[in-house]
Amino acid sequence: MSWNNNNTYIIFAIIVMALVTYSTRIIPFIFFKKINTPTLIQTGKQLPVCLMAILTLYSIDSLKEFDTHYLINGWIACLGCIFVYLIMRSVFTSMIIGTVIYFILLNYVHVFN
């Protein structure tokens, strides 16, 4: 493989995009490292869960554009995920179980077709 200006441009673009992406992730940790207000600590504890809930509801709601089959399966998987979380108190396990429930409903159970 011979290197030309196009390959160099692509490699350079990938490096620049990686640096920009990484810097936007690391800058808040650098600037807010010494700020330990109760409001910021509480926001840091609650914001990830709120964002995940908003993204989940938005994703399930956008499924109605495809077919109601996807929408119903999404809500069943979401309820299964919540149920597993309430029993086990493990976010990772409930996400995996919810994904498996959605996959099984979508590919193997055709009750709502």
PDB file of C-alpha atoms in Angstrom:
ATOM      1  CA  MET A   1       0.000   0.000   0.000  1.00  0.00           C
ATOM      2  CA  SER A   2       1.438   3.308  -0.967  1.00  0.00           C
ATOM      3  CA  TRP A   3       0.866   6.354   1.161  1.00  0.00           C
ATOM      4  CA  ASN A   4      -0.416   9.470  -0.493  1.00  0.00           C
ATOM      5  CA  ASN A   5      -1.797  12.779   0.688  1.00  0.00           C
ATOM      6  CA  ASN A   6      -5.299  11.336   1.038  1.00  0.00           C
ATOM      7  CA  ASN A   7      -4.176   8.682   3.538  1.00  0.00           C
ATOM      8  CA  THR A   8      -2.177  11.253   5.508  1.00  0.00           C
ATOM      9  CA  TYR A   9      -5.215  13.536   5.625  1.00  0.00           C
ATOM     10  CA  ILE A  10      -7.421  10.709   6.915  1.00  0.00           C
ATOM     11  CA  ILE A  11      -4.917   9.741   9.648  1.00  0.00           C
ATOM     12  CA  PHE A  12      -4.515  13.386  10.660  1.00  0.00           C
ATOM     13  CA  ALA A  13      -8.312  13.886  10.752  1.00  0.00           C
ATOM     14  CA  ILE A  14      -8.749  10.810  12.958  1.00  0.00           C
ATOM     15  CA  ILE A  15      -6.077  12.051  15.376  1.00  0.00           C
ATOM     16  CA  VAL A  16      -7.623  15.537  15.557  1.00  0.00           C
ATOM     17  CA  MET A  17     -11.124  14.126  16.123  1.00  0.00           C
ATOM     18  CA  ALA A  18      -9.813  11.814  18.852  1.00  0.00           C
ATOM     19  CA  LEU A  19      -8.059  14.701  20.617  1.00  0.00           C
ATOM     20  CA  VAL A  20     -11.136  16.937  20.424  1.00  0.00           C
ATOM     21  CA  THR A  21     -13.391  14.150  21.714  1.00  0.00           C
ATOM     22  CA  TYR A  22     -11.016  13.261  24.549  1.00  0.00           C
ATOM     23  CA  SER A  23     -10.487  16.901  25.532  1.00  0.00           C
ATOM     24  CA  THR A  24     -14.225  17.531  25.859  1.00  0.00           C
ATOM     25  CA  ARG A  25     -14.411  14.540  28.207  1.00  0.00           C
ATOM     26  CA  ILE A  26     -11.423  15.528  30.374  1.00  0.00           C
ATOM     27  CA  ILE A  27     -11.876  19.327  30.650  1.00  0.00           C
ATOM     28  CA  PRO A  28     -14.750  19.172  33.184  1.00  0.00           C
ATOM     29  CA  PHE A  29     -12.651  16.964  35.471  1.00  0.00           C
ATOM     30  CA  ILE A  30      -9.785  19.442  35.325  1.00  0.00           C
ATOM     31  CA  PHE A  31     -11.891  22.545  36.009  1.00  0.00           C
ATOM     32  CA  PHE A  32     -14.318  21.089  38.573  1.00  0.00           C
ATOM     33  CA  LYS A  33     -11.732  19.024  40.464  1.00  0.00           C
ATOM     34  CA  LYS A  34     -11.544  21.416  43.424  1.00  0.00           C
ATOM     35  CA  ILE A  35     -15.213  22.427  43.533  1.00  0.00           C
ATOM     36  CA  ASN A  36     -17.038  20.265  46.071  1.00  0.00           C
ATOM     37  CA  THR A  37     -20.304  22.070  46.657  1.00  0.00           C
ATOM     38  CA  PRO A  38     -23.258  19.950  47.836  1.00  0.00           C
ATOM     39  CA  THR A  39     -25.274  21.005  44.778  1.00  0.00           C
ATOM     40  CA  LEU A  40     -22.593  19.835  42.356  1.00  0.00           C
ATOM     41  CA  ILE A  41     -22.140  16.541  44.217  1.00  0.00           C
ATOM     42  CA  GLN A  42     -25.904  15.892  44.224  1.00  0.00           C
ATOM     43  CA  THR A  43     -26.148  16.776  40.534  1.00  0.00           C
ATOM     44  CA  GLY A  44     -23.299  14.407  39.779  1.00  0.00           C
ATOM     45  CA  LYS A  45     -25.160  11.600  41.523  1.00  0.00           C
ATOM     46  CA  GLN A  46     -28.558  12.172  39.914  1.00  0.00           C
ATOM     47  CA  LEU A  47     -27.790  13.468  36.425  1.00  0.00           C
ATOM     48  CA  PRO A  48     -26.569  10.193  34.840  1.00  0.00           C
ATOM     49  CA  VAL A  49     -29.699   8.322  35.883  1.00  0.00           C
ATOM     50  CA  CYS A  50     -31.958  11.135  34.671  1.00  0.00           C
ATOM     51  CA  LEU A  51     -30.193  11.291  31.321  1.00  0.00           C
ATOM     52  CA  MET A  52     -30.467   7.514  30.874  1.00  0.00           C
ATOM     53  CA  ALA A  53     -34.192   7.677  31.653  1.00  0.00           C
ATOM     54  CA  ILE A  54     -34.754  10.507  29.169  1.00  0.00           C
ATOM     55  CA  LEU A  55     -32.782   8.727  26.439  1.00  0.00           C
ATOM     56  CA  THR A  56     -34.631   5.457  27.075  1.00  0.00           C
ATOM     57  CA  LEU A  57     -38.072   7.069  26.913  1.00  0.00           C
ATOM     58  CA  TYR A  58     -37.109   9.021  23.800  1.00  0.00           C
ATOM     59  CA  SER A  59     -35.801   5.853  22.129  1.00  0.00           C
ATOM     60  CA  ILE A  60     -38.926   3.873  22.963  1.00  0.00           C
ATOM     61  CA  ASP A  61     -41.153   6.720  21.772  1.00  0.00           C
ATOM     62  CA  SER A  62     -39.275   6.927  18.460  1.00  0.00           C
ATOM     63  CA  LEU A  63     -40.015   3.229  17.825  1.00  0.00           C
ATOM     64  CA  LYS A  64     -43.650   4.086  17.012  1.00  0.00           C
ATOM     65  CA  GLU A  65     -42.473   5.479  13.673  1.00  0.00           C
ATOM     66  CA  PHE A  66     -41.452   1.976  12.569  1.00  0.00           C
ATOM     67  CA  ASP A  67     -44.244  -0.248  13.819  1.00  0.00           C
ATOM     68  CA  THR A  68     -46.335  -0.686  16.948  1.00  0.00           C
ATOM     69  CA  HIS A  69     -44.717  -4.116  17.305  1.00  0.00           C
ATOM     70  CA  TYR A  70     -41.393  -2.406  18.105  1.00  0.00           C
ATOM     71  CA  LEU A  71     -43.075   0.052  20.463  1.00  0.00           C
ATOM     72  CA  ILE A  72     -44.866  -2.626  22.499  1.00  0.00           C
ATOM     73  CA  ASN A  73     -41.732  -4.767  22.678  1.00  0.00           C
ATOM     74  CA  GLY A  74     -39.727  -1.741  23.812  1.00  0.00           C
ATOM     75  CA  TRP A  75     -42.120  -0.987  26.656  1.00  0.00           C
ATOM     76  CA  ILE A  76     -42.218  -4.651  27.747  1.00  0.00           C
ATOM     77  CA  ALA A  77     -38.407  -4.762  27.773  1.00  0.00           C
ATOM     78  CA  CYS A  78     -38.299  -1.481  29.716  1.00  0.00           C
ATOM     79  CA  LEU A  79     -40.724  -2.820  32.323  1.00  0.00           C
ATOM     80  CA  GLY A  80     -38.650  -6.004  32.559  1.00  0.00           C
ATOM     81  CA  CYS A  81     -35.533  -3.905  33.065  1.00  0.00           C
ATOM     82  CA  ILE A  82     -37.190  -1.905  35.851  1.00  0.00           C
ATOM     83  CA  PHE A  83     -38.479  -5.083  37.505  1.00  0.00           C
ATOM     84  CA  VAL A  84     -35.013  -6.708  37.455  1.00  0.00           C
ATOM     85  CA  TYR A  85     -33.459  -3.532  38.857  1.00  0.00           C
ATOM     86  CA  LEU A  86     -35.980  -3.379  41.714  1.00  0.00           C
ATOM     87  CA  ILE A  87     -35.171  -6.974  42.641  1.00  0.00           C
ATOM     88  CA  MET A  88     -31.391  -7.075  42.132  1.00  0.00           C
ATOM     89  CA  ARG A  89     -30.392  -3.366  42.488  1.00  0.00           C
ATOM     90  CA  SER A  90     -27.840  -3.769  39.694  1.00  0.00           C
ATOM     91  CA  VAL A  91     -27.975  -1.312  36.802  1.00  0.00           C
ATOM     92  CA  PHE A  92     -25.678  -3.398  34.605  1.00  0.00           C
ATOM     93  CA  THR A  93     -27.649  -6.616  35.131  1.00  0.00           C
ATOM     94  CA  SER A  94     -30.983  -4.899  34.501  1.00  0.00           C
ATOM     95  CA  MET A  95     -29.667  -3.332  31.277  1.00  0.00           C
ATOM     96  CA  ILE A  96     -28.426  -6.703  30.027  1.00  0.00           C
ATOM     97  CA  ILE A  97     -31.705  -8.446  30.949  1.00  0.00           C
ATOM     98  CA  GLY A  98     -33.753  -5.667  29.321  1.00  0.00           C
ATOM     99  CA  THR A  99     -31.713  -5.958  26.134  1.00  0.00           C
ATOM    100  CA  VAL A 100     -32.125  -9.750  26.098  1.00  0.00           C
ATOM    101  CA  ILE A 101     -35.893  -9.417  26.666  1.00  0.00           C
ATOM    102  CA  TYR A 102     -36.167  -6.949  23.771  1.00  0.00           C
ATOM    103  CA  PHE A 103     -34.083  -9.188  21.498  1.00  0.00           C
ATOM    104  CA  ILE A 104     -36.174 -12.258  22.316  1.00  0.00           C
ATOM    105  CA  LEU A 105     -39.475 -10.410  21.868  1.00  0.00           C
ATOM    106  CA  LEU A 106     -38.378  -8.868  18.593  1.00  0.00           C
ATOM    107  CA  ASN A 107     -36.948 -12.015  17.035  1.00  0.00           C
ATOM    108  CA  TYR A 108     -38.818 -14.968  18.512  1.00  0.00           C
ATOM    109  CA  VAL A 109     -42.168 -13.839  19.933  1.00  0.00           C
ATOM    110  CA  HIS A 110     -44.635 -12.586  17.351  1.00  0.00           C
ATOM    111  CA  VAL A 111     -47.725 -12.173  19.505  1.00  0.00           C
ATOM    112  CA  PHE A 112     -48.140  -8.471  18.705  1.00  0.00           C
ATOM    113  CA  ASN A 113     -47.631  -8.735  14.953  1.00  0.00           C
TER     114      ASN A 113
END
